[in-house]
C-alpha cells in the first residue's frame, strides 16, 4: 500500500490559514515538487471549493499569473483529485472524483489504487485521517511567522500523542523550512 502524506503550510504557532505564509515562487515550486511525487490529491470539500475557485482559471490562461503559479495550476489540472464530502456529490473540475463509502475503507482503497502515493492538503480532513491512524508521512512547510490565530493543526485533538521520526529538514531562501517526518515505529 502506498503512503498517505499530509502536507500543508503552517506558521510557527500552528496556524494553517491559507492566507498566512509566504506565497512566492520558491513556495509554489516546493508544493509543485510534492504534487509531482504523488499520484493523487485528497481534499475535503472546503479545500476543494477554495482550489476550484481559482486554479482552473489560471490553468486555462484566463487569469494572469507568474510562471510558478501557472506551472502549479497546469499540473494540478492534470492530477487526479479526490474529495471527501457528505454535502456535495458533483465535482466538475477536471480529474475530480468524490471519494465514497466509509472514510477509512475508502482512503485505504485509494492508497491501494495509487502506487505513487496520495497527498492530503486539508487540515480538518487530515486531522480525521490521523485519528483513524491513516497518515504515514508529514511534509510541512513551516513559515517564519506567528499568526496569533487559527485554524491550527489538529484543533480537535488526537486520541494519543503521535511520535514522528525526522526524515529531512530543508531551509528555503525565503526563511521557511520544509520539514519531512514519518510515523515512528
mmCIF file of N, CA and C in Angstrom, residues 4-59:
data_model
loop_
_atom_site.group_PDB
_atom_site.id
_atom_site.type_symbol
_atom_site.label_atom_id
_atom_site.label_comp_id
_atom_site.label_asym_id
_atom_site.label_seq_id
_atom_site.Cartn_x
_atom_site.Cartn_y
_atom_site.Cartn_z
ATOM 1 N N UNK A 4 0.222 7.714 2.497
ATOM 2 C CA UNK A 4 -0.680 8.852 2.588
ATOM 3 C C UNK A 4 0.109 9.939 3.303
ATOM 4 N N UNK A 5 0.355 11.050 2.601
ATOM 5 C CA UNK A 5 1.193 12.120 3.123
ATOM 6 C C UNK A 5 0.364 13.376 3.349
ATOM 7 N N UNK A 6 0.442 13.906 4.552
ATOM 8 C CA UNK A 6 -0.222 15.162 4.874
ATOM 9 C C UNK A 6 0.777 16.276 4.672
ATOM 10 N N UNK A 7 0.423 17.241 3.834
ATOM 11 C CA UNK A 7 1.304 18.366 3.558
ATOM 12 C C UNK A 7 0.522 19.665 3.654
ATOM 13 N N UNK A 8 1.153 20.656 4.281
ATOM 14 C CA UNK A 8 0.452 21.918 4.468
ATOM 15 C C UNK A 8 1.435 23.007 4.851
ATOM 16 N N UNK A 9 1.068 24.246 4.558
ATOM 17 C CA UNK A 9 1.769 25.407 5.092
ATOM 18 C C UNK A 9 1.348 25.566 6.547
ATOM 19 N N UNK A 10 2.295 25.896 7.400
ATOM 20 C CA UNK A 10 1.976 26.100 8.818
ATOM 21 C C UNK A 10 2.917 27.165 9.383
ATOM 22 N N UNK A 11 2.378 28.033 10.238
ATOM 23 C CA UNK A 11 3.212 29.033 10.897
ATOM 24 C C UNK A 11 3.830 28.409 12.157
ATOM 25 N N UNK A 12 4.726 29.125 12.778
ATOM 26 C CA UNK A 12 5.383 28.605 13.978
ATOM 27 C C UNK A 12 4.415 28.309 15.111
ATOM 28 N N UNK A 13 3.284 29.002 15.141
ATOM 29 C CA UNK A 13 2.302 28.736 16.193
ATOM 30 C C UNK A 13 1.194 27.795 15.733
ATOM 31 N N UNK A 14 1.421 27.085 14.629
ATOM 32 C CA UNK A 14 0.491 26.045 14.199
ATOM 33 C C UNK A 14 -0.666 26.501 13.337
ATOM 34 N N UNK A 15 -0.699 27.757 12.932
ATOM 35 C CA UNK A 15 -1.792 28.267 12.107
ATOM 36 C C UNK A 15 -1.685 27.697 10.687
ATOM 37 N N UNK A 16 -2.805 27.186 10.190
ATOM 38 C CA UNK A 16 -2.847 26.634 8.834
ATOM 39 C C UNK A 16 -3.821 27.417 7.938
ATOM 40 N N UNK A 17 -4.085 28.653 8.294
ATOM 41 C CA UNK A 17 -4.921 29.528 7.469
ATOM 42 C C UNK A 17 -4.206 29.732 6.137
ATOM 43 N N UNK A 18 -4.905 29.473 5.028
ATOM 44 C CA UNK A 18 -4.262 29.559 3.714
ATOM 45 C C UNK A 18 -3.793 30.969 3.362
ATOM 46 N N UNK A 19 -4.259 31.961 4.090
ATOM 47 C CA UNK A 19 -3.827 33.341 3.818
ATOM 48 C C UNK A 19 -2.534 33.694 4.537
ATOM 49 N N UNK A 20 -2.080 32.823 5.429
ATOM 50 C CA UNK A 20 -0.831 33.060 6.159
ATOM 51 C C UNK A 20 0.300 32.290 5.477
ATOM 52 N N UNK A 21 1.491 32.809 5.574
ATOM 53 C CA UNK A 21 2.642 32.149 4.965
ATOM 54 C C UNK A 21 3.188 32.965 3.812
ATOM 55 N N UNK A 22 4.308 32.532 3.312
ATOM 56 C CA UNK A 22 5.000 33.210 2.226
ATOM 57 C C UNK A 22 4.568 32.564 0.915
ATOM 58 N N UNK A 23 3.876 33.320 0.081
ATOM 59 C CA UNK A 23 3.384 32.793 -1.199
ATOM 60 C C UNK A 23 4.268 33.334 -2.322
ATOM 61 N N UNK A 24 5.444 32.735 -2.473
ATOM 62 C CA UNK A 24 6.354 33.181 -3.521
ATOM 63 C C UNK A 24 6.679 32.011 -4.463
ATOM 64 N N UNK A 25 7.531 32.265 -5.443
ATOM 65 C CA UNK A 25 7.885 31.232 -6.421
ATOM 66 C C UNK A 25 8.517 30.006 -5.759
ATOM 67 N N UNK A 26 9.337 30.223 -4.749
ATOM 68 C CA UNK A 26 10.006 29.111 -4.075
ATOM 69 C C UNK A 26 8.995 28.220 -3.349
ATOM 70 N N UNK A 27 8.027 28.830 -2.701
ATOM 71 C CA UNK A 27 6.978 28.069 -2.025
ATOM 72 C C UNK A 27 6.167 27.269 -3.040
ATOM 73 N N UNK A 28 5.779 27.898 -4.128
ATOM 74 C CA UNK A 28 4.997 27.198 -5.148
ATOM 75 C C UNK A 28 5.807 26.083 -5.802
ATOM 76 N N UNK A 29 7.093 26.315 -6.013
ATOM 77 C CA UNK A 29 7.951 25.263 -6.584
ATOM 78 C C UNK A 29 8.042 24.069 -5.635
ATOM 79 N N UNK A 30 8.107 24.336 -4.330
ATOM 80 C CA UNK A 30 8.152 23.253 -3.341
ATOM 81 C C UNK A 30 6.886 22.395 -3.430
ATOM 82 N N UNK A 31 5.716 23.029 -3.437
ATOM 83 C CA UNK A 31 4.475 22.259 -3.490
ATOM 84 C C UNK A 31 4.257 21.605 -4.851
ATOM 85 N N UNK A 32 4.792 22.200 -5.904
ATOM 86 C CA UNK A 32 4.718 21.558 -7.225
ATOM 87 C C UNK A 32 5.531 20.267 -7.217
ATOM 88 N N UNK A 33 6.712 20.301 -6.605
ATOM 89 C CA UNK A 33 7.524 19.072 -6.487
ATOM 90 C C UNK A 33 6.785 17.994 -5.697
ATOM 91 N N UNK A 34 6.157 18.378 -4.583
ATOM 92 C CA UNK A 34 5.408 17.400 -3.788
ATOM 93 C C UNK A 34 4.278 16.785 -4.615
ATOM 94 N N UNK A 35 3.585 17.622 -5.356
ATOM 95 C CA UNK A 35 2.493 17.118 -6.175
ATOM 96 C C UNK A 35 3.034 16.183 -7.270
ATOM 97 N N UNK A 36 4.168 16.554 -7.863
ATOM 98 C CA UNK A 36 4.778 15.703 -8.889
ATOM 99 C C UNK A 36 5.138 14.318 -8.346
ATOM 100 N N UNK A 37 5.502 14.256 -7.080
ATOM 101 C CA UNK A 37 5.922 12.995 -6.459
ATOM 102 C C UNK A 37 4.753 12.120 -6.034
ATOM 103 N N UNK A 38 3.547 12.644 -6.109
ATOM 104 C CA UNK A 38 2.379 11.876 -5.665
ATOM 105 C C UNK A 38 1.504 11.504 -6.858
ATOM 106 N N UNK A 39 0.672 10.486 -6.644
ATOM 107 C CA UNK A 39 -0.214 10.029 -7.701
ATOM 108 C C UNK A 39 -1.577 10.684 -7.677
ATOM 109 N N UNK A 40 -1.974 11.265 -6.538
ATOM 110 C CA UNK A 40 -3.296 11.874 -6.427
ATOM 111 C C UNK A 40 -3.321 12.851 -5.266
ATOM 112 N N UNK A 41 -4.280 13.775 -5.336
ATOM 113 C CA UNK A 41 -4.541 14.725 -4.266
ATOM 114 C C UNK A 41 -5.805 14.279 -3.540
ATOM 115 N N UNK A 42 -5.871 14.527 -2.239
ATOM 116 C CA UNK A 42 -7.052 14.214 -1.445
ATOM 117 C C UNK A 42 -7.396 15.434 -0.611
ATOM 118 N N UNK A 43 -8.645 15.915 -0.781
ATOM 119 C CA UNK A 43 -9.085 17.113 -0.084
ATOM 120 C C UNK A 43 -10.457 16.905 0.527
ATOM 121 N N UNK A 44 -10.770 17.744 1.491
ATOM 122 C CA UNK A 44 -12.134 17.874 1.957
ATOM 123 C C UNK A 44 -12.864 18.845 1.035
ATOM 124 N N UNK A 45 -14.171 18.923 1.171
ATOM 125 C CA UNK A 45 -14.974 19.761 0.288
ATOM 126 C C UNK A 45 -14.573 21.232 0.354
ATOM 127 N N UNK A 46 -14.324 21.755 1.543
ATOM 128 C CA UNK A 46 -13.982 23.169 1.683
ATOM 129 C C UNK A 46 -12.701 23.506 0.938
ATOM 130 N N UNK A 47 -11.675 22.685 1.083
ATOM 131 C CA UNK A 47 -10.416 22.920 0.373
ATOM 132 C C UNK A 47 -10.621 22.788 -1.133
ATOM 133 N N UNK A 48 -11.365 21.764 -1.541
ATOM 134 C CA UNK A 48 -11.650 21.586 -2.968
ATOM 135 C C UNK A 48 -12.303 22.843 -3.532
ATOM 136 N N UNK A 49 -13.308 23.364 -2.856
ATOM 137 C CA UNK A 49 -14.022 24.537 -3.368
ATOM 138 C C UNK A 49 -13.126 25.770 -3.405
ATOM 139 N N UNK A 50 -12.239 25.908 -2.430
ATOM 140 C CA UNK A 50 -11.297 27.017 -2.437
ATOM 141 C C UNK A 50 -10.353 26.888 -3.639
ATOM 142 N N UNK A 51 -9.852 25.695 -3.880
ATOM 143 C CA UNK A 51 -8.937 25.463 -5.004
ATOM 144 C C UNK A 51 -9.670 25.617 -6.341
ATOM 145 N N UNK A 52 -10.872 25.082 -6.414
ATOM 146 C CA UNK A 52 -11.680 25.118 -7.633
ATOM 147 C C UNK A 52 -12.033 26.549 -8.043
ATOM 148 N N UNK A 53 -12.073 27.455 -7.068
ATOM 149 C CA UNK A 53 -12.479 28.827 -7.363
ATOM 150 C C UNK A 53 -11.417 29.631 -8.106
ATOM 151 N N UNK A 54 -10.163 29.138 -8.145
ATOM 152 C CA UNK A 54 -9.136 29.940 -8.821
ATOM 153 C C UNK A 54 -8.209 29.159 -9.752
ATOM 154 N N UNK A 55 -7.778 27.972 -9.371
ATOM 155 C CA UNK A 55 -6.737 27.293 -10.148
ATOM 156 C C UNK A 55 -7.154 26.877 -11.554
ATOM 157 N N UNK A 56 -8.363 26.433 -11.811
ATOM 158 C CA UNK A 56 -8.721 26.105 -13.199
ATOM 159 C C UNK A 56 -8.627 27.311 -14.141
ATOM 160 N N UNK A 57 -8.991 28.496 -13.659
ATOM 161 C CA UNK A 57 -8.908 29.699 -14.484
ATOM 162 C C UNK A 57 -7.455 30.056 -14.794
ATOM 163 N N UNK A 58 -6.588 29.847 -13.830
ATOM 164 C CA UNK A 58 -5.160 30.099 -14.053
ATOM 165 C C UNK A 58 -4.618 29.096 -15.055
ATOM 166 N N UNK A 59 -4.992 27.829 -14.926
ATOM 167 C CA UNK A 59 -4.528 26.793 -15.850
ATOM 168 C C UNK A 59 -4.973 27.085 -17.280
#
